[in-house]
Amino acid sequence: MLEIRCLHIDYSGVIAVENASLDAAAGQITTIVGANGAGKSSTLKAISGLVRPAQGEIRFKGEYLNGKSPEQIVDMGICHVPEGRGLYPYMSVLDNLLVGAHRRKDKAGIRDDLDKVFDYFPVLKEHRHRIARNFSGGQQQMIAIGRGIMSRPDFYLFDEPSIGLAPLITRGVLDTISRIAREENCGVLLVEQNAKLALDVASFAYVMDLGAITLSGRSADLAANEEVRRAYLGL
Ligand code: ATP
């Protein structure tokens, strides 16, 4: 569904990603794990059009994303749930969710998707008129995921959804992401520093180090790999 070939990202001389290639399929979670500064977020930003790669090809359902604007990429069915969530803190939950649908005209579809968000996250329905900043970290992550659902994507990019969350809450967020991938038959590319959890929920995984993909394989195989266990799982 998503194919990246020989991606190279350079911030005025700082090489963030070097010759990275990866694939992500529909209906499953693909993860990129790696330390701080490995180039994971930059890879996601290149896919969603927020960063222009210096080199490389990015294709979604066979169509090139290179040169497309972030708005065109949203219209093609890709949704980026960024690190730090990017909510409007003084707007209500409902208005934050509707931001995700701002390029859509299908009122009935928008209503259906809102019901779907409230089905995934009942607490958001109950408090939909409260402003976003009054919610806990985990609930704000639910709002960010819900806003993504409201754009009715075929593919989600999640950047560090676990950041700042307690382990139990993180588990719940990642389980919901799995449910979305499965039930909607969507592709998911999940960037996570919590390699243990990421390898647990993903089907396929890439390890990124200093801008390069150093390992890839089925998540279960990587979780059993000595090098991965030592460097990323603390075992
Ligand atoms: P983190 O988990 O800390 O977000 P990451 O794996 O997502 O790390 P990136 O954020 O993609 O890594 O950063 C990769 C490299 O690019 C780092 O060396 C970082 O300092 C650098 N970098 C990222 N964004 C910029 C920018 N806007 N300008 C200059 N350098 C940047």
PDB file of C-alpha atoms and ligand atoms in Angstrom:
ATOM      1  CA  MET A   1       0.000   0.000   0.000  1.00  0.00           C
ATOM      2  CA  LEU A   2       2.824   2.409   0.941  1.00  0.00           C
ATOM      3  CA  GLU A   3       6.245   2.046  -0.652  1.00  0.00           C
ATOM      4  CA  ILE A   4       9.302   4.126   0.174  1.00  0.00           C
ATOM      5  CA  ARG A   5      12.469   3.740  -1.828  1.00  0.00           C
ATOM      6  CA  CYS A   6      15.895   5.210  -1.067  1.00  0.00           C
ATOM      7  CA  LEU A   7      14.558   8.109   1.000  1.00  0.00           C
ATOM      8  CA  HIS A   8      17.044  10.815   1.850  1.00  0.00           C
ATOM      9  CA  ILE A   9      16.171  13.767   4.104  1.00  0.00           C
ATOM     10  CA  ASP A  10      18.589  16.576   4.763  1.00  0.00           C
ATOM     11  CA  TYR A  11      17.903  19.657   6.936  1.00  0.00           C
ATOM     12  CA  SER A  12      20.431  22.133   5.485  1.00  0.00           C
ATOM     13  CA  GLY A  13      23.338  19.782   5.980  1.00  0.00           C
ATOM     14  CA  VAL A  14      21.944  17.700   8.870  1.00  0.00           C
ATOM     15  CA  ILE A  15      21.274  14.283   7.364  1.00  0.00           C
ATOM     16  CA  ALA A  16      18.171  12.939   9.110  1.00  0.00           C
ATOM     17  CA  VAL A  17      17.373   9.962   6.843  1.00  0.00           C
ATOM     18  CA  GLU A  18      19.740   8.150   4.516  1.00  0.00           C
ATOM     19  CA  ASN A  19      18.770   5.664   1.826  1.00  0.00           C
ATOM     20  CA  ALA A  20      15.753   4.302   3.731  1.00  0.00           C
ATOM     21  CA  SER A  21      13.347   1.905   2.019  1.00  0.00           C
ATOM     22  CA  LEU A  22      10.241   0.436   3.557  1.00  0.00           C
ATOM     23  CA  ASP A  23       6.816  -1.000   2.765  1.00  0.00           C
ATOM     24  CA  ALA A  24       3.575  -0.987   4.711  1.00  0.00           C
ATOM     25  CA  ALA A  25       0.531  -3.101   3.887  1.00  0.00           C
ATOM     26  CA  ALA A  26      -3.206  -2.591   4.407  1.00  0.00           C
ATOM     27  CA  GLY A  27      -4.982  -4.067   7.419  1.00  0.00           C
ATOM     28  CA  GLN A  28      -1.894  -4.340   9.590  1.00  0.00           C
ATOM     29  CA  ILE A  29       0.490  -2.310  11.689  1.00  0.00           C
ATOM     30  CA  THR A  30       4.021  -1.705  10.488  1.00  0.00           C
ATOM     31  CA  THR A  31       6.312  -0.091  13.023  1.00  0.00           C
ATOM     32  CA  ILE A  32       9.559   1.863  12.955  1.00  0.00           C
ATOM     33  CA  VAL A  33      11.439   1.633  16.229  1.00  0.00           C
ATOM     34  CA  GLY A  34      14.641   3.408  17.147  1.00  0.00           C
ATOM     35  CA  ALA A  35      16.275   5.842  19.544  1.00  0.00           C
ATOM     36  CA  ASN A  36      15.778   9.606  19.721  1.00  0.00           C
ATOM     37  CA  GLY A  37      16.954  11.379  16.594  1.00  0.00           C
ATOM     38  CA  ALA A  38      17.040   8.193  14.489  1.00  0.00           C
ATOM     39  CA  GLY A  39      14.965   9.807  11.733  1.00  0.00           C
ATOM     40  CA  LYS A  40      11.578   8.237  12.463  1.00  0.00           C
ATOM     41  CA  SER A  41       9.526  11.450  12.684  1.00  0.00           C
ATOM     42  CA  SER A  42      11.259  12.871   9.610  1.00  0.00           C
ATOM     43  CA  THR A  43      10.229   9.774   7.640  1.00  0.00           C
ATOM     44  CA  LEU A  44       6.580  10.268   8.638  1.00  0.00           C
ATOM     45  CA  LYS A  45       6.771  13.981   7.776  1.00  0.00           C
ATOM     46  CA  ALA A  46       8.132  13.147   4.327  1.00  0.00           C
ATOM     47  CA  ILE A  47       5.162  10.818   3.717  1.00  0.00           C
ATOM     48  CA  SER A  48       2.595  13.424   4.770  1.00  0.00           C
ATOM     49  CA  GLY A  49       4.270  16.176   2.741  1.00  0.00           C
ATOM     50  CA  LEU A  50       5.477  18.255   5.706  1.00  0.00           C
ATOM     51  CA  VAL A  51       9.117  17.735   4.739  1.00  0.00           C
ATOM     52  CA  ARG A  52      10.492  17.599   1.179  1.00  0.00           C
ATOM     53  CA  PRO A  53      12.907  14.702   0.754  1.00  0.00           C
ATOM     54  CA  ALA A  54      16.191  15.467  -0.996  1.00  0.00           C
ATOM     55  CA  GLN A  55      15.938  12.116  -2.809  1.00  0.00           C
ATOM     56  CA  GLY A  56      13.804   9.018  -2.942  1.00  0.00           C
ATOM     57  CA  GLU A  57      10.383   7.859  -4.017  1.00  0.00           C
ATOM     58  CA  ILE A  58       7.239   7.603  -1.924  1.00  0.00           C
ATOM     59  CA  ARG A  59       4.234   5.837  -3.466  1.00  0.00           C
ATOM     60  CA  PHE A  60       0.786   5.238  -2.034  1.00  0.00           C
ATOM     61  CA  LYS A  61      -1.457   2.730  -3.824  1.00  0.00           C
ATOM     62  CA  GLY A  62       0.971   3.042  -6.731  1.00  0.00           C
ATOM     63  CA  GLU A  63       0.711   6.835  -6.969  1.00  0.00           C
ATOM     64  CA  TYR A  64       3.655   9.133  -6.279  1.00  0.00           C
ATOM     65  CA  LEU A  65       3.394  11.391  -3.229  1.00  0.00           C
ATOM     66  CA  ASN A  66       6.570  13.286  -4.126  1.00  0.00           C
ATOM     67  CA  GLY A  67       5.791  16.917  -4.889  1.00  0.00           C
ATOM     68  CA  LYS A  68       2.246  16.753  -3.480  1.00  0.00           C
ATOM     69  CA  SER A  69       1.072  19.204  -0.815  1.00  0.00           C
ATOM     70  CA  PRO A  70       0.004  17.994   2.672  1.00  0.00           C
ATOM     71  CA  GLU A  71      -3.640  18.799   1.733  1.00  0.00           C
ATOM     72  CA  GLN A  72      -3.434  16.687  -1.448  1.00  0.00           C
ATOM     73  CA  ILE A  73      -1.920  13.846   0.575  1.00  0.00           C
ATOM     74  CA  VAL A  74      -4.804  14.023   3.088  1.00  0.00           C
ATOM     75  CA  ASP A  75      -7.218  13.896   0.139  1.00  0.00           C
ATOM     76  CA  MET A  76      -5.433  10.753  -1.113  1.00  0.00           C
ATOM     77  CA  GLY A  77      -6.336   9.044   2.188  1.00  0.00           C
ATOM     78  CA  ILE A  78      -3.312   9.493   4.446  1.00  0.00           C
ATOM     79  CA  CYS A  79      -3.695  10.874   7.941  1.00  0.00           C
ATOM     80  CA  HIS A  80      -0.823  11.951  10.192  1.00  0.00           C
ATOM     81  CA  VAL A  81      -1.428  11.857  13.948  1.00  0.00           C
ATOM     82  CA  PRO A  82       1.610  13.886  15.049  1.00  0.00           C
ATOM     83  CA  GLU A  83       3.846  13.630  18.073  1.00  0.00           C
ATOM     84  CA  GLY A  84       2.408  15.919  20.765  1.00  0.00           C
ATOM     85  CA  ARG A  85      -1.106  15.491  19.292  1.00  0.00           C
ATOM     86  CA  GLY A  86      -1.479  19.030  17.916  1.00  0.00           C
ATOM     87  CA  LEU A  87      -4.926  19.691  19.417  1.00  0.00           C
ATOM     88  CA  TYR A  88      -6.565  23.108  19.769  1.00  0.00           C
ATOM     89  CA  PRO A  89      -6.556  23.275  23.590  1.00  0.00           C
ATOM     90  CA  TYR A  90      -9.352  25.856  23.969  1.00  0.00           C
ATOM     91  CA  MET A  91     -11.707  24.252  21.454  1.00  0.00           C
ATOM     92  CA  SER A  92     -14.220  21.579  22.438  1.00  0.00           C
ATOM     93  CA  VAL A  93     -13.643  17.888  21.796  1.00  0.00           C
ATOM     94  CA  LEU A  94     -16.326  18.004  19.125  1.00  0.00           C
ATOM     95  CA  ASP A  95     -14.742  20.950  17.288  1.00  0.00           C
ATOM     96  CA  ASN A  96     -11.302  19.335  17.478  1.00  0.00           C
ATOM     97  CA  LEU A  97     -12.768  16.153  15.960  1.00  0.00           C
ATOM     98  CA  LEU A  98     -14.498  18.110  13.202  1.00  0.00           C
ATOM     99  CA  VAL A  99     -11.167  19.698  12.231  1.00  0.00           C
ATOM    100  CA  GLY A 100     -10.313  16.253  10.863  1.00  0.00           C
ATOM    101  CA  ALA A 101     -13.320  16.434   8.527  1.00  0.00           C
ATOM    102  CA  HIS A 102     -12.809  20.011   7.340  1.00  0.00           C
ATOM    103  CA  ARG A 103     -12.063  18.982   3.737  1.00  0.00           C
ATOM    104  CA  ARG A 104     -15.122  16.710   3.501  1.00  0.00           C
ATOM    105  CA  LYS A 105     -18.552  17.659   2.163  1.00  0.00           C
ATOM    106  CA  ASP A 106     -20.458  14.401   2.847  1.00  0.00           C
ATOM    107  CA  LYS A 107     -22.520  15.409   5.888  1.00  0.00           C
ATOM    108  CA  ALA A 108     -24.045  11.941   6.427  1.00  0.00           C
ATOM    109  CA  GLY A 109     -20.607  10.316   6.215  1.00  0.00           C
ATOM    110  CA  ILE A 110     -19.205  12.823   8.714  1.00  0.00           C
ATOM    111  CA  ARG A 111     -22.046  11.985  11.120  1.00  0.00           C
ATOM    112  CA  ASP A 112     -21.370   8.249  10.712  1.00  0.00           C
ATOM    113  CA  ASP A 113     -17.676   8.732  11.375  1.00  0.00           C
ATOM    114  CA  LEU A 114     -18.401  10.820  14.464  1.00  0.00           C
ATOM    115  CA  ASP A 115     -20.519   7.925  15.764  1.00  0.00           C
ATOM    116  CA  LYS A 116     -17.620   5.612  15.004  1.00  0.00           C
ATOM    117  CA  VAL A 117     -15.206   7.818  17.018  1.00  0.00           C
ATOM    118  CA  PHE A 118     -17.656   7.863  19.940  1.00  0.00           C
ATOM    119  CA  ASP A 119     -17.969   4.084  19.671  1.00  0.00           C
ATOM    120  CA  TYR A 120     -14.180   3.687  19.922  1.00  0.00           C
ATOM    121  CA  PHE A 121     -13.947   6.309  22.695  1.00  0.00           C
ATOM    122  CA  PRO A 122     -17.223   6.597  24.678  1.00  0.00           C
ATOM    123  CA  VAL A 123     -15.645   9.066  27.133  1.00  0.00           C
ATOM    124  CA  LEU A 124     -15.315  11.601  24.298  1.00  0.00           C
ATOM    125  CA  LYS A 125     -19.032  11.408  23.559  1.00  0.00           C
ATOM    126  CA  GLU A 126     -19.917  12.005  27.170  1.00  0.00           C
ATOM    127  CA  HIS A 127     -17.713  15.116  27.396  1.00  0.00           C
ATOM    128  CA  ARG A 128     -17.814  16.289  23.779  1.00  0.00           C
ATOM    129  CA  HIS A 129     -18.547  19.923  24.683  1.00  0.00           C
ATOM    130  CA  ARG A 130     -15.643  20.286  27.102  1.00  0.00           C
ATOM    131  CA  ILE A 131     -12.450  21.971  25.938  1.00  0.00           C
ATOM    132  CA  ALA A 132      -9.580  19.680  24.990  1.00  0.00           C
ATOM    133  CA  ARG A 133      -7.040  21.023  27.482  1.00  0.00           C
ATOM    134  CA  ASN A 134      -9.131  19.715  30.418  1.00  0.00           C
ATOM    135  CA  PHE A 135      -8.575  16.100  29.377  1.00  0.00           C
ATOM    136  CA  SER A 136      -5.877  13.700  30.565  1.00  0.00           C
ATOM    137  CA  GLY A 137      -2.946  12.806  28.290  1.00  0.00           C
ATOM    138  CA  GLY A 138      -4.539   9.505  27.283  1.00  0.00           C
ATOM    139  CA  GLN A 139      -7.862  11.159  26.510  1.00  0.00           C
ATOM    140  CA  GLN A 140      -6.110  13.863  24.446  1.00  0.00           C
ATOM    141  CA  GLN A 141      -4.462  11.065  22.477  1.00  0.00           C
ATOM    142  CA  MET A 142      -7.960   9.640  21.878  1.00  0.00           C
ATOM    143  CA  ILE A 143      -9.070  13.043  20.537  1.00  0.00           C
ATOM    144  CA  ALA A 144      -6.055  13.129  18.198  1.00  0.00           C
ATOM    145  CA  ILE A 145      -6.812   9.618  16.916  1.00  0.00           C
ATOM    146  CA  GLY A 146     -10.503  10.508  16.599  1.00  0.00           C
ATOM    147  CA  ARG A 147      -9.625  13.605  14.563  1.00  0.00           C
ATOM    148  CA  GLY A 148      -7.654  11.274  12.279  1.00  0.00           C
ATOM    149  CA  ILE A 149     -10.635   8.926  11.888  1.00  0.00           C
ATOM    150  CA  MET A 150     -12.758  11.967  10.904  1.00  0.00           C
ATOM    151  CA  SER A 151     -10.697  12.422   7.741  1.00  0.00           C
ATOM    152  CA  ARG A 152     -11.736   8.853   6.781  1.00  0.00           C
ATOM    153  CA  PRO A 153      -8.225   7.754   5.819  1.00  0.00           C
ATOM    154  CA  ASP A 154      -6.997   4.502   4.284  1.00  0.00           C
ATOM    155  CA  PHE A 155      -3.661   4.906   5.975  1.00  0.00           C
ATOM    156  CA  TYR A 156      -2.579   6.289   9.369  1.00  0.00           C
ATOM    157  CA  LEU A 157       0.805   7.632  10.410  1.00  0.00           C
ATOM    158  CA  PHE A 158       1.124   7.603  14.204  1.00  0.00           C
ATOM    159  CA  ASP A 159       4.076   9.417  15.749  1.00  0.00           C
ATOM    160  CA  GLU A 160       4.859   8.321  19.322  1.00  0.00           C
ATOM    161  CA  PRO A 161       1.267   7.887  20.532  1.00  0.00           C
ATOM    162  CA  SER A 162       2.615   6.583  23.858  1.00  0.00           C
ATOM    163  CA  ILE A 163       4.573   9.700  24.749  1.00  0.00           C
ATOM    164  CA  GLY A 164       3.815  10.922  28.278  1.00  0.00           C
ATOM    165  CA  LEU A 165       1.256   8.183  28.966  1.00  0.00           C
ATOM    166  CA  ALA A 166       1.174   5.652  31.799  1.00  0.00           C
ATOM    167  CA  PRO A 167       1.861   2.059  30.622  1.00  0.00           C
ATOM    168  CA  LEU A 168      -1.722   0.876  31.086  1.00  0.00           C
ATOM    169  CA  ILE A 169      -3.115   3.835  29.121  1.00  0.00           C
ATOM    170  CA  THR A 170      -0.509   3.306  26.386  1.00  0.00           C
ATOM    171  CA  ARG A 171      -1.594  -0.313  26.048  1.00  0.00           C
ATOM    172  CA  GLY A 172      -5.220   0.821  25.610  1.00  0.00           C
ATOM    173  CA  VAL A 173      -4.245   3.382  22.939  1.00  0.00           C
ATOM    174  CA  LEU A 174      -2.198   0.816  20.993  1.00  0.00           C
ATOM    175  CA  ASP A 175      -4.974  -1.782  21.251  1.00  0.00           C
ATOM    176  CA  THR A 176      -7.389   0.760  19.751  1.00  0.00           C
ATOM    177  CA  ILE A 177      -4.929   1.448  16.930  1.00  0.00           C
ATOM    178  CA  SER A 178      -4.830  -2.326  16.250  1.00  0.00           C
ATOM    179  CA  ARG A 179      -8.614  -2.437  16.242  1.00  0.00           C
ATOM    180  CA  ILE A 180      -8.816   0.440  13.760  1.00  0.00           C
ATOM    181  CA  ALA A 181      -6.304  -1.244  11.405  1.00  0.00           C
ATOM    182  CA  ARG A 182      -8.204  -4.523  11.571  1.00  0.00           C
ATOM    183  CA  GLU A 183     -11.796  -3.295  11.451  1.00  0.00           C
ATOM    184  CA  GLU A 184     -11.283  -0.576   8.820  1.00  0.00           C
ATOM    185  CA  ASN A 185      -8.711  -2.594   6.847  1.00  0.00           C
ATOM    186  CA  CYS A 186      -6.438   0.460   7.011  1.00  0.00           C
ATOM    187  CA  GLY A 187      -2.665   0.542   6.858  1.00  0.00           C
ATOM    188  CA  VAL A 188      -0.816   1.890   9.877  1.00  0.00           C
ATOM    189  CA  LEU A 189       2.772   3.073  10.146  1.00  0.00           C
ATOM    190  CA  LEU A 190       3.545   3.416  13.832  1.00  0.00           C
ATOM    191  CA  VAL A 191       6.619   5.214  15.119  1.00  0.00           C
ATOM    192  CA  GLU A 192       7.433   4.290  18.701  1.00  0.00           C
ATOM    193  CA  GLN A 193      10.278   4.570  21.154  1.00  0.00           C
ATOM    194  CA  ASN A 194       8.604   1.934  23.296  1.00  0.00           C
ATOM    195  CA  ALA A 195       9.943  -0.901  21.154  1.00  0.00           C
ATOM    196  CA  LYS A 196       8.492  -3.639  23.330  1.00  0.00           C
ATOM    197  CA  LEU A 197       4.913  -2.454  22.886  1.00  0.00           C
ATOM    198  CA  ALA A 198       5.402  -1.551  19.232  1.00  0.00           C
ATOM    199  CA  LEU A 199       6.772  -5.006  18.374  1.00  0.00           C
ATOM    200  CA  ASP A 200       3.918  -6.517  20.301  1.00  0.00           C
ATOM    201  CA  VAL A 201       1.129  -4.833  18.293  1.00  0.00           C
ATOM    202  CA  ALA A 202       2.819  -4.636  14.863  1.00  0.00           C
ATOM    203  CA  SER A 203       3.053  -7.369  12.233  1.00  0.00           C
ATOM    204  CA  PHE A 204       6.172  -6.049  10.546  1.00  0.00           C
ATOM    205  CA  ALA A 205       8.953  -3.854  11.914  1.00  0.00           C
ATOM    206  CA  TYR A 206      11.897  -1.722  10.866  1.00  0.00           C
ATOM    207  CA  VAL A 207      14.712  -0.632  13.143  1.00  0.00           C
ATOM    208  CA  MET A 208      16.141   2.797  12.395  1.00  0.00           C
ATOM    209  CA  ASP A 209      19.483   4.046  13.664  1.00  0.00           C
ATOM    210  CA  LEU A 210      21.168   7.342  12.767  1.00  0.00           C
ATOM    211  CA  GLY A 211      18.924   7.818   9.734  1.00  0.00           C
ATOM    212  CA  ALA A 212      19.344   4.334   8.270  1.00  0.00           C
ATOM    213  CA  ILE A 213      17.176   1.217   8.390  1.00  0.00           C
ATOM    214  CA  THR A 214      19.453  -1.295  10.057  1.00  0.00           C
ATOM    215  CA  LEU A 215      17.104  -4.260  10.460  1.00  0.00           C
ATOM    216  CA  SER A 216      13.669  -5.325   9.268  1.00  0.00           C
ATOM    217  CA  GLY A 217      11.448  -8.349   9.566  1.00  0.00           C
ATOM    218  CA  ARG A 218       8.353  -9.821  11.133  1.00  0.00           C
ATOM    219  CA  SER A 219       7.882  -8.220  14.545  1.00  0.00           C
ATOM    220  CA  ALA A 220       7.970 -11.563  16.333  1.00  0.00           C
ATOM    221  CA  ASP A 221      11.329 -12.350  14.711  1.00  0.00           C
ATOM    222  CA  LEU A 222      12.798  -8.959  15.620  1.00  0.00           C
ATOM    223  CA  ALA A 223      11.533  -9.295  19.188  1.00  0.00           C
ATOM    224  CA  ALA A 224      13.534 -12.541  19.404  1.00  0.00           C
ATOM    225  CA  ASN A 225      16.647 -11.041  17.783  1.00  0.00           C
ATOM    226  CA  GLU A 226      19.574 -10.783  20.244  1.00  0.00           C
ATOM    227  CA  GLU A 227      20.753  -7.406  18.935  1.00  0.00           C
ATOM    228  CA  VAL A 228      17.245  -5.902  19.168  1.00  0.00           C
ATOM    229  CA  ARG A 229      16.683  -7.358  22.612  1.00  0.00           C
ATOM    230  CA  ARG A 230      19.920  -5.860  23.906  1.00  0.00           C
ATOM    231  CA  ALA A 231      19.702  -2.447  22.224  1.00  0.00           C
ATOM    232  CA  TYR A 232      15.965  -1.717  22.287  1.00  0.00           C
ATOM    233  CA  LEU A 233      14.207  -4.039  24.716  1.00  0.00           C
ATOM    234  CA  GLY A 234      16.683  -3.708  27.598  1.00  0.00           C
ATOM    235  CA  LEU A 235      16.913  -7.511  27.969  1.00  0.00           C
TER     236      LEU A 235
HETATM  237  P1  ATP B   1      12.495  11.681  18.129  1.00  0.00           P
HETATM  238  O1  ATP B   1      11.984  10.432  18.702  1.00  0.00           O
HETATM  239  O2  ATP B   1      13.407  12.435  19.085  1.00  0.00           O
HETATM  240  O3  ATP B   1      11.486  12.552  17.466  1.00  0.00           O
HETATM  241  P2  ATP B   1      13.252  10.696  15.535  1.00  0.00           P
HETATM  242  O4  ATP B   1      13.787   9.319  15.358  1.00  0.00           O
HETATM  243  O5  ATP B   1      11.830  10.907  15.223  1.00  0.00           O
HETATM  244  O6  ATP B   1      13.552  11.204  17.009  1.00  0.00           O
HETATM  245  P3  ATP B   1      13.840  12.940  13.846  1.00  0.00           P
HETATM  246  O7  ATP B   1      12.998  13.855  14.689  1.00  0.00           O
HETATM  247  O8  ATP B   1      13.349  12.547  12.517  1.00  0.00           O
HETATM  248  O9  ATP B   1      14.180  11.618  14.668  1.00  0.00           O
HETATM  249  O10 ATP B   1      15.287  13.604  13.721  1.00  0.00           O
HETATM  250  C1  ATP B   1      16.342  13.041  12.926  1.00  0.00           C
HETATM  251  C2  ATP B   1      17.521  14.008  12.921  1.00  0.00           C
HETATM  252  O11 ATP B   1      17.159  15.188  12.213  1.00  0.00           O
HETATM  253  C3  ATP B   1      17.983  14.463  14.294  1.00  0.00           C
HETATM  254  O12 ATP B   1      19.376  14.592  14.260  1.00  0.00           O
HETATM  255  C4  ATP B   1      17.315  15.809  14.470  1.00  0.00           C
HETATM  256  O13 ATP B   1      18.046  16.635  15.336  1.00  0.00           O
HETATM  257  C5  ATP B   1      17.318  16.334  13.035  1.00  0.00           C
HETATM  258  N1  ATP B   1      16.190  17.246  12.757  1.00  0.00           N
HETATM  259  C6  ATP B   1      14.874  16.938  12.880  1.00  0.00           C
HETATM  260  N2  ATP B   1      14.111  17.988  12.504  1.00  0.00           N
HETATM  261  C7  ATP B   1      14.974  18.978  12.141  1.00  0.00           C
HETATM  262  C8  ATP B   1      14.818  20.325  11.675  1.00  0.00           C
HETATM  263  N3  ATP B   1      13.612  20.846  11.469  1.00  0.00           N
HETATM  264  N4  ATP B   1      15.940  21.035  11.429  1.00  0.00           N
HETATM  265  C9  ATP B   1      17.169  20.505  11.612  1.00  0.00           C
HETATM  266  N5  ATP B   1      17.378  19.252  12.043  1.00  0.00           N
HETATM  267  C10 ATP B   1      16.314  18.494  12.317  1.00  0.00           C
END
